[in-house]
Structures are given as C-alpha cells and as structure tokens.
GROMACS .gro file of C-alpha atoms in nm:
model
  357
    1MET     CA    1  -1.009   1.035   2.405
    2GLU     CA    2  -0.906   0.701   2.259
    3ASN     CA    3  -0.976   0.637   1.892
    4ASN     CA    4  -0.878   0.406   1.609
    5PHE     CA    5  -0.685   0.648   1.391
    6ASN     CA    6  -0.341   0.512   1.481
    7PHE     CA    7  -0.457   0.163   1.389
    8ILE     CA    8  -0.604   0.273   1.054
    9ARG     CA    9  -0.285   0.460   0.966
   10LEU     CA   10  -0.086   0.149   1.051
   11ILE     CA   11  -0.302  -0.058   0.816
   12ALA     CA   12  -0.276   0.209   0.545
   13ALA     CA   13   0.105   0.214   0.569
   14TRP     CA   14   0.119  -0.165   0.549
   15LEU     CA   15  -0.111  -0.163   0.244
   16VAL     CA   16   0.149   0.052   0.068
   17LEU     CA   17   0.423  -0.194   0.168
   18PHE     CA   18   0.207  -0.489   0.061
   19GLY     CA   19   0.119  -0.340  -0.276
   20HIS     CA   20   0.477  -0.241  -0.354
   21SER     CA   21   0.599  -0.593  -0.273
   22PHE     CA   22   0.437  -0.733  -0.585
   23GLN     CA   23   0.581  -0.458  -0.804
   24PHE     CA   24   0.934  -0.515  -0.673
   25LEU     CA   25   0.910  -0.884  -0.760
   26GLY     CA   26   0.762  -0.814  -1.102
   27ILE     CA   27   0.419  -0.953  -1.008
   28PRO     CA   28   0.090  -0.774  -1.087
   29GLU     CA   29  -0.025  -0.578  -0.782
   30PRO     CA   30  -0.357  -0.681  -0.622
   31HIS     CA   31  -0.640  -0.433  -0.667
   32PHE     CA   32  -0.916  -0.306  -0.444
   33MET     CA   33  -1.255  -0.330  -0.617
   34SER     CA   34  -1.087  -0.408  -0.951
   35PHE     CA   35  -0.972  -0.053  -1.027
   36LEU     CA   36  -0.761   0.075  -0.737
   37PRO     CA   37  -0.428  -0.092  -0.644
   38LEU     CA   38  -0.381  -0.157  -0.273
   39GLY     CA   39  -0.086   0.083  -0.242
   40PRO     CA   40  -0.281   0.386  -0.368
   41LEU     CA   41  -0.574   0.278  -0.150
   42GLY     CA   42  -0.346   0.313   0.152
   43VAL     CA   43  -0.245   0.661   0.037
   44CYS     CA   44  -0.612   0.758  -0.007
   45ILE     CA   45  -0.675   0.651   0.352
   46PHE     CA   46  -0.378   0.858   0.472
   47PHE     CA   47  -0.500   1.170   0.293
   48THR     CA   48  -0.854   1.124   0.426
   49ILE     CA   49  -0.737   1.101   0.787
   50SER     CA   50  -0.492   1.385   0.738
   51GLY     CA   51  -0.759   1.618   0.598
   52PHE     CA   52  -0.986   1.542   0.891
   53LEU     CA   53  -0.734   1.568   1.175
   54VAL     CA   54  -0.532   1.858   1.036
   55THR     CA   55  -0.851   2.062   0.991
   56LYS     CA   56  -0.946   1.985   1.350
   57SER     CA   57  -0.603   2.108   1.452
   58TRP     CA   58  -0.647   2.432   1.256
   59GLU     CA   59  -0.999   2.491   1.389
   60SER     CA   60  -0.879   2.448   1.747
   61ASP     CA   61  -0.589   2.693   1.694
   62PRO     CA   62  -0.611   2.897   1.370
   63HIS     CA   63  -0.261   3.041   1.388
   64LEU     CA   64  -0.043   3.009   1.079
   65LEU     CA   65   0.297   2.985   1.248
   66ARG     CA   66   0.189   2.733   1.509
   67PHE     CA   67   0.000   2.535   1.246
   68PHE     CA   68   0.304   2.493   1.021
   69MET     CA   69   0.534   2.429   1.318
   70ARG     CA   70   0.312   2.137   1.416
   71ARG     CA   71   0.302   2.002   1.063
   72SER     CA   72   0.679   2.043   1.023
   73LEU     CA   73   0.760   1.872   1.352
   74ARG     CA   74   0.553   1.576   1.240
   75ILE     CA   75   0.713   1.541   0.898
   76PHE     CA   76   1.071   1.662   0.901
   77PRO     CA   77   1.257   1.509   1.201
   78GLY     CA   78   1.183   1.150   1.100
   79LEU     CA   79   1.232   1.230   0.733
   80ILE     CA   80   1.571   1.396   0.787
   81VAL     CA   81   1.708   1.094   0.973
   82CYS     CA   82   1.570   0.859   0.706
   83ILE     CA   83   1.736   1.059   0.427
   84LEU     CA   84   2.070   1.076   0.609
   85LEU     CA   85   2.068   0.702   0.681
   86THR     CA   86   1.983   0.635   0.317
   87ILE     CA   87   2.269   0.848   0.185
   88PHE     CA   88   2.543   0.765   0.433
   89VAL     CA   89   2.462   0.406   0.534
   90LEU     CA   90   2.248   0.232   0.272
   91GLY     CA   91   2.400   0.408  -0.030
   92PRO     CA   92   2.769   0.321   0.010
   93VAL     CA   93   2.685  -0.037   0.113
   94ILE     CA   94   2.459  -0.110  -0.184
   95SER     CA   95   2.613   0.110  -0.453
   96SER     CA   96   2.806  -0.057  -0.732
   97LEU     CA   97   3.051   0.234  -0.717
   98PRO     CA   98   3.353   0.244  -0.486
   99ALA     CA   99   3.282   0.444  -0.171
  100ALA     CA  100   3.508   0.733  -0.273
  101GLU     CA  101   3.344   0.761  -0.614
  102TYR     CA  102   2.997   0.729  -0.460
  103PHE     CA  103   3.051   1.015  -0.215
  104SER     CA  104   3.221   1.238  -0.473
  105HIS     CA  105   2.939   1.192  -0.723
  106PRO     CA  106   2.728   1.512  -0.748
  107ASN     CA  107   2.401   1.317  -0.738
  108THR     CA  108   2.477   1.178  -0.393
  109LEU     CA  109   2.430   1.504  -0.204
  110PHE     CA  110   2.159   1.602  -0.450
  111TYR     CA  111   1.947   1.339  -0.274
  112LEU     CA  112   1.940   1.575   0.026
  113ASN     CA  113   1.676   1.775  -0.161
  114ASN     CA  114   1.426   1.524  -0.027
  115ILE     CA  115   1.465   1.699   0.308
  116ILE     CA  116   1.307   2.011   0.158
  117LEU     CA  117   1.038   1.793  -0.001
  118TYR     CA  118   1.182   1.809  -0.351
  119PRO     CA  119   1.161   1.447  -0.466
  120ILE     CA  120   1.487   1.288  -0.579
  121TYR     CA  121   1.459   0.914  -0.628
  122SER     CA  122   1.803   0.782  -0.720
  123LEU     CA  123   2.150   0.751  -0.573
  124PRO     CA  124   2.462   0.671  -0.779
  125GLY     CA  125   2.495   0.299  -0.845
  126VAL     CA  126   2.215   0.202  -0.604
  127PHE     CA  127   1.960  -0.063  -0.709
  128GLU     CA  128   2.073  -0.048  -1.070
  129HIS     CA  129   1.957  -0.399  -1.155
  130ASN     CA  130   1.637  -0.427  -0.950
  131THR     CA  131   1.303  -0.484  -1.120
  132ILE     CA  132   1.233  -0.117  -1.051
  133PRO     CA  133   1.585   0.017  -1.115
  134HIS     CA  134   1.746   0.316  -0.942
  135ALA     CA  135   1.441   0.397  -0.728
  136VAL     CA  136   1.565   0.434  -0.370
  137ASN     CA  137   1.251   0.565  -0.202
  138GLY     CA  138   0.962   0.618  -0.438
  139SER     CA  139   0.716   0.668  -0.152
  140LEU     CA  140   0.856   1.016  -0.086
  141TRP     CA  141   0.652   1.157  -0.377
  142SER     CA  142   0.350   1.196  -0.148
  143LEU     CA  143   0.516   1.420   0.113
  144PRO     CA  144   0.532   1.738  -0.100
  145VAL     CA  145   0.178   1.667  -0.222
  146GLU     CA  146   0.068   1.639   0.140
  147PHE     CA  147   0.241   1.962   0.234
  148MET     CA  148   0.080   2.140  -0.063
  149ALA     CA  149  -0.254   2.027   0.078
  150TYR     CA  150  -0.161   2.185   0.413
  151VAL     CA  151  -0.076   2.512   0.240
  152ALA     CA  152  -0.402   2.511   0.045
  153LEU     CA  153  -0.602   2.437   0.359
  154ALA     CA  154  -0.433   2.701   0.574
  155ALA     CA  155  -0.446   2.967   0.302
  156THR     CA  156  -0.815   2.904   0.237
  157ALA     CA  157  -0.911   2.902   0.603
  158PHE     CA  158  -0.695   3.204   0.690
  159VAL     CA  159  -0.813   3.424   0.403
  160PHE     CA  160  -1.184   3.347   0.403
  161ARG     CA  161  -1.237   3.255   0.770
  162SER     CA  162  -1.554   3.064   0.692
  163LYS     CA  163  -1.630   2.695   0.716
  164TRP     CA  164  -1.793   2.720   0.375
  165ALA     CA  165  -1.451   2.793   0.233
  166TYR     CA  166  -1.365   2.426   0.297
  167VAL     CA  167  -1.663   2.329   0.083
  168ALA     CA  168  -1.552   2.563  -0.196
  169LEU     CA  169  -1.201   2.417  -0.181
  170ALA     CA  170  -1.338   2.062  -0.196
  171ILE     CA  171  -1.556   2.148  -0.497
  172LEU     CA  172  -1.259   2.307  -0.673
  173VAL     CA  173  -1.028   2.012  -0.611
  174CYS     CA  174  -1.293   1.758  -0.713
  175ALA     CA  175  -1.363   1.953  -1.031
  176LEU     CA  176  -0.993   1.969  -1.117
  177ALA     CA  177  -0.955   1.597  -1.049
  178TYR     CA  178  -1.246   1.505  -1.275
  179PHE     CA  179  -1.222   1.756  -1.558
  180TRP     CA  180  -0.845   1.810  -1.570
  181ALA     CA  181  -0.625   1.558  -1.388
  182GLY     CA  182  -0.836   1.258  -1.484
  183LYS     CA  183  -0.825   1.348  -1.852
  184ARG     CA  184  -0.462   1.462  -1.876
  185THR     CA  185  -0.220   1.190  -1.983
  186GLU     CA  186   0.108   1.381  -1.946
  187MET     CA  187   0.256   1.490  -1.616
  188PHE     CA  188   0.222   1.851  -1.500
  189VAL     CA  189   0.524   1.902  -1.278
  190PHE     CA  190   0.569   2.170  -1.013
  191TYR     CA  191   0.854   2.155  -0.760
  192GLY     CA  192   0.931   1.801  -0.870
  193SER     CA  193   0.575   1.680  -0.813
  194ASP     CA  194   0.298   1.586  -1.054
  195LEU     CA  195   0.008   1.818  -0.971
  196ARG     CA  196  -0.236   1.559  -1.102
  197GLN     CA  197  -0.158   1.363  -0.786
  198LEU     CA  198  -0.243   1.667  -0.575
  199CYS     CA  199  -0.582   1.683  -0.745
  200PHE     CA  200  -0.653   1.310  -0.711
  201TYR     CA  201  -0.543   1.256  -0.352
  202GLY     CA  202  -0.635   1.611  -0.257
  203THR     CA  203  -1.001   1.524  -0.304
  204PHE     CA  204  -0.980   1.277  -0.015
  205PHE     CA  205  -0.797   1.537   0.193
  206ALA     CA  206  -1.057   1.802   0.109
  207ILE     CA  207  -1.356   1.578   0.186
  208GLY     CA  208  -1.198   1.484   0.518
  209SER     CA  209  -1.154   1.855   0.582
  210VAL     CA  210  -1.521   1.930   0.516
  211ILE     CA  211  -1.627   1.649   0.748
  212ALA     CA  212  -1.410   1.798   1.023
  213ALA     CA  213  -1.516   2.160   0.969
  214PHE     CA  214  -1.888   2.081   0.998
  215ASN     CA  215  -1.849   1.804   1.257
  216LEU     CA  216  -2.028   1.568   1.022
  217GLN     CA  217  -1.860   1.272   1.192
  218ARG     CA  218  -2.120   1.300   1.468
  219HIS     CA  219  -2.365   1.147   1.220
  220PHE     CA  220  -2.134   0.858   1.129
  221THR     CA  221  -2.317   0.579   1.303
  222ILE     CA  222  -2.232   0.212   1.256
  223THR     CA  223  -2.532   0.194   1.020
  224LEU     CA  224  -2.401   0.474   0.796
  225VAL     CA  225  -2.047   0.335   0.793
  226THR     CA  226  -2.178  -0.011   0.703
  227LEU     CA  227  -2.396   0.140   0.430
  228ALA     CA  228  -2.094   0.321   0.281
  229ILE     CA  229  -1.897  -0.006   0.269
  230VAL     CA  230  -2.190  -0.195   0.116
  231LEU     CA  231  -2.234   0.073  -0.151
  232ILE     CA  232  -1.865   0.051  -0.242
  233ILE     CA  233  -1.898  -0.325  -0.285
  234CYS     CA  234  -2.224  -0.307  -0.479
  235MET     CA  235  -2.092  -0.041  -0.719
  236GLU     CA  236  -1.791  -0.245  -0.832
  237ARG     CA  237  -1.940  -0.303  -1.178
  238PHE     CA  238  -1.995   0.068  -1.228
  239THR     CA  239  -1.630   0.171  -1.231
  240ALA     CA  240  -1.673   0.529  -1.357
  241GLU     CA  241  -1.941   0.606  -1.099
  242LEU     CA  242  -1.751   0.430  -0.820
  243ILE     CA  243  -1.435   0.633  -0.888
  244ILE     CA  244  -1.642   0.945  -0.817
  245MET     CA  245  -1.836   0.807  -0.521
  246MET     CA  246  -1.523   0.663  -0.355
  247ARG     CA  247  -1.421   1.020  -0.273
  248PHE     CA  248  -1.724   1.041  -0.045
  249LEU     CA  249  -1.788   0.683   0.063
  250LEU     CA  250  -1.429   0.600   0.163
  251PRO     CA  251  -1.396   0.903   0.397
  252ILE     CA  252  -1.724   0.808   0.567
  253ALA     CA  253  -1.599   0.455   0.628
  254VAL     CA  254  -1.247   0.559   0.733
  255ILE     CA  255  -1.342   0.848   0.962
  256GLY     CA  256  -1.644   0.662   1.100
  257PHE     CA  257  -1.418   0.377   1.209
  258GLY     CA  258  -1.145   0.618   1.316
  259ILE     CA  259  -1.354   0.810   1.569
  260ALA     CA  260  -1.472   0.486   1.728
  261SER     CA  261  -1.290   0.335   2.021
  262SER     CA  262  -1.188  -0.026   2.076
  263PRO     CA  263  -1.000  -0.140   2.389
  264LEU     CA  264  -0.821  -0.414   2.196
  265ILE     CA  265  -0.715  -0.183   1.913
  266SER     CA  266  -0.613   0.087   2.160
  267LYS     CA  267  -0.392  -0.164   2.339
  268LEU     CA  268  -0.232  -0.273   2.012
  269THR     CA  269  -0.137   0.085   1.922
  270SER     CA  270  -0.072   0.224   2.270
  271SER     CA  271   0.307   0.204   2.244
  272GLY     CA  272   0.329   0.458   1.960
  273ASP     CA  273   0.231   0.567   1.612
  274TYR     CA  274   0.458   0.368   1.381
  275SER     CA  275   0.274   0.440   1.057
  276TYR     CA  276   0.495   0.727   0.939
  277GLY     CA  277   0.811   0.525   0.998
  278ILE     CA  278   0.666   0.231   0.809
  279TYR     CA  279   0.574   0.458   0.521
  280ILE     CA  280   0.912   0.628   0.479
  281TYR     CA  281   1.130   0.320   0.544
  282ALA     CA  282   0.936   0.046   0.363
  283PHE     CA  283   1.046   0.133   0.010
  284PRO     CA  284   1.425   0.129   0.067
  285VAL     CA  285   1.393  -0.179   0.287
  286GLN     CA  286   1.199  -0.361   0.017
  287GLN     CA  287   1.443  -0.260  -0.255
  288THR     CA  288   1.734  -0.375  -0.038
  289ILE     CA  289   1.581  -0.716   0.038
  290VAL     CA  290   1.501  -0.787  -0.326
  291HIS     CA  291   1.848  -0.665  -0.423
  292LEU     CA  292   2.009  -0.912  -0.184
  293TYR     CA  293   1.765  -1.199  -0.251
  294PRO     CA  294   1.625  -1.154  -0.603
  295ASP     CA  295   1.467  -1.503  -0.610
  296ILE     CA  296   1.280  -1.471  -0.281
  297GLY     CA  297   0.915  -1.583  -0.273
  298ILE     CA  298   0.640  -1.330  -0.223
  299SER     CA  299   0.524  -1.459   0.118
  300ASN     CA  300   0.872  -1.462   0.273
  301TYR     CA  301   0.945  -1.128   0.108
  302ILE     CA  302   0.640  -0.958   0.259
  303LEU     CA  303   0.709  -1.110   0.601
  304ILE     CA  304   1.077  -1.008   0.611
  305CYS     CA  305   1.009  -0.659   0.477
  306THR     CA  306   0.728  -0.609   0.730
  307VAL     CA  307   0.945  -0.713   1.025
  308VAL     CA  308   1.251  -0.508   0.924
  309THR     CA  309   1.043  -0.201   0.839
  310LEU     CA  310   0.848  -0.226   1.163
  311LEU     CA  311   1.170  -0.243   1.366
  312LEU     CA  312   1.300   0.070   1.193
  313SER     CA  313   0.970   0.250   1.244
  314ILE     CA  314   0.968   0.162   1.614
  315ALA     CA  315   1.319   0.304   1.649
  316SER     CA  316   1.219   0.614   1.452
  317TRP     CA  317   0.918   0.676   1.676
  318HIS     CA  318   1.086   0.623   2.012
  319LEU     CA  319   1.420   0.786   1.929
  320ILE     CA  320   1.309   1.076   1.708
  321GLU     CA  321   0.944   1.135   1.630
  322GLN     CA  322   0.785   1.136   1.974
  323HIS     CA  323   1.056   1.366   2.108
  324ALA     CA  324   1.000   1.607   1.820
  325LEU     CA  325   0.624   1.606   1.883
  326ARG     CA  326   0.680   1.723   2.238
  327LEU     CA  327   0.808   2.049   2.088
  328LYS     CA  328   0.475   2.123   1.922
  329PRO     CA  329   0.360   2.471   2.024
  330ARG     CA  330   0.055   2.510   2.247
  331LYS     CA  331  -0.215   2.771   2.230
  332ARG     CA  332  -0.118   3.074   2.431
  333HIS     CA  333  -0.456   3.131   2.591
  334ASN     CA  334  -0.691   2.909   2.783
  335THR     CA  335  -1.002   2.770   2.622
  336LYS     CA  336  -1.299   2.578   2.752
  337GLU     CA  337  -1.288   2.200   2.766
  338PRO     CA  338  -1.298   2.073   2.408
  339THR     CA  339  -1.576   1.871   2.258
  340ASN     CA  340  -1.521   1.514   2.149
  341SER     CA  341  -1.424   1.621   1.798
  342HIS     CA  342  -1.166   1.861   1.934
  343GLN     CA  343  -1.035   1.591   2.162
  344VAL     CA  344  -0.961   1.400   1.845
  345SER     CA  345  -0.762   1.705   1.735
  346ASN     CA  346  -0.565   1.706   2.060
  347SER     CA  347  -0.481   1.342   2.005
  348GLU     CA  348  -0.361   1.434   1.656
  349ASN     CA  349  -0.145   1.712   1.794
  350GLN     CA  350   0.033   1.464   2.014
  351ARG     CA  351   0.059   1.151   1.807
  352SER     CA  352  -0.083   1.152   1.457
  353MET     CA  353   0.088   1.119   1.120
  354ALA     CA  354  -0.031   1.377   0.876
  355ILE     CA  355   0.058   1.116   0.530
  356ALA     CA  356  -0.100   0.936   0.419
  357GLU     CA  357  -0.115   1.067   0.521
   0.00000   0.00000   0.00000
C-alpha cells in the first residue's frame, strides 16, 4: 500500500537542516507558531511517525528479538558508516591538529561511542572556530532517545500484553513531560542523554503509538485533519494550552496525511527513503560548509547544504541502508492478509526510518 510517510519524513529531516542553518550562521532560527523552532518541529514529526509505525510493526509480530533486530538494522548500518566517515575522512581534513596528533588523541576514537548510541559531539581540533564550536554532529542526540522509546514500548507491550498499556504509557510520559521535564531547568543525564528530551519527544511517540494500537487512524478523515491544523493555527495566542494540545493535534495531522496516498508524492519518493541519511549527515555537512565559507549568505548556504546532504543520503540509502533492511527477520508463521493499517506496518518494515524519527 502506497502512503505519504516517506515524503513527510523527508520534509521533517529537511526542517531540521533548515532550522540548524540559521543557528550555524548566528541568525535567530525561524519558529513554528511562535514557540517551536522548525528543527524541533521536524523531530516531533519524526517521533510521531516512529511511534505509529513501530507500534504497527510490534502488533504485527510481537517478538522481542525480531523487533529489536528490525530496529537495529534500520539505525545502525547507516550510522556506523557515518561515524567512520566522520572520524577517518572529515576529522583529519578539517582538524587544526596534524594528522598524526589527531589520530593519536584519545578523544578521536572516543567518538566511536556514537555507534553504541552514547552521544559524543566533538573531535580534536574540528570546528574549533565555528559559531557553534566543536560540535561535529549534534543531531545524534535524538538516536538514543529514540531507542529508549523503543525499549519502553516493547517492555510495556511485552509485559502487559494489552492495548490499554499503550494508553497508560502515554499518560505517564505526558505527565512526566508536564509536571517534571517542563518545570526542570537543569539537565537530568542518563547514558549521555537528557531524559527531559525523552519525556518531551516521547509524548509524540506515545500518542502515535496509541493511535496505531487502536487503529484510530481509520477516523482521520480530511475533515478531521483540516480541523486539527485549523485548531493549531487558531490557538497560537494561547501558548501554554497549545503546547499541551500540540501533542494530540500534530499526530492527527501528521498521521492523517501519512496514511493518505498521492501518485505524485509516491513518484517523488519511489527511489528510496533518504530521510535518515539527511538527518545524520546534515549537521556535519553544514558545519563543514560554514567552516570553509564563513561569510556565505543564508540562501546559498541552505541550497548547498541541501544538495550535498541529499547526495550523501542517496548514497547511504542505495549502498548501505536498503541492503541492511533486506536482512530484517520475517515472521516464522503464516498469517491472514493484513488490513490496511498492517500494510502500513509492512511498508515500514521494508523502508521506513524510525527518527525522527
């Protein structure tokens, strides 16, 4: 079944690139509805889609080993190549240190921890004088948060074996986001990640999960999706209320558009899912371009970064990611022909990026 999820993920990944572009040039980042920067909006979209599709995947095959094999094959092959290219190609070229000193520095190989989803953001002598100094790939913060969401989802579903467990998880995460993460000013770090981010973005993941578990998307008509968008626009003045309602209205709009099918959009995204590659390569590409051309204008900067990042993501998909996805394990017993919602899950098993995500 054709759908629009690949296209939405592509837009979400580009929103992150677009939003970061302003930060790298020292320009205030544009906001969505006055309170949410465009980069975080893209991440919210990723987490919404991920919660929906990953839950569909679990519901179609509730097996822990196969579930985490699928998730791992989606995340790690492309990530490993990206990290190795960053350390052994980008690093020695950009670093202010001589190559021998760069490779002998203990922090160089320490960057490999990103492969096990422990965020390390700097390499010796790399991007020292950029507007955002030393940050080689700040986008990697979301991958461990995403994987924590997978663990929470699988543990909840496996232990309680009830669709209402998804609702309980969503209520818990929303409560933590509102009463704890939203009111805590200092970071609360676990495994190199700020757990406040898990609470904030986890709400979008959890709501997407509830929608999938109860097949609520079957009620997402064009009227309801339009109403959700109109409500978001009309509530702009009521920032506190909109921050809460966005967790419900945005998933309706995103998933409602995602399950739809458009021949033109399908044709645009038929060659592959490049969103994950865009997401993991955009940050180092953008830092490199601004390092080489610090006085570049914003329009040329966005254009060049988009083209270079897209080329890398195309290579990542065709050379690495799609081959890894073919190794995804199948269910070991036959089942009846899936419903439309489960067909969405099958599409996710083959092609989707789970990153926001």
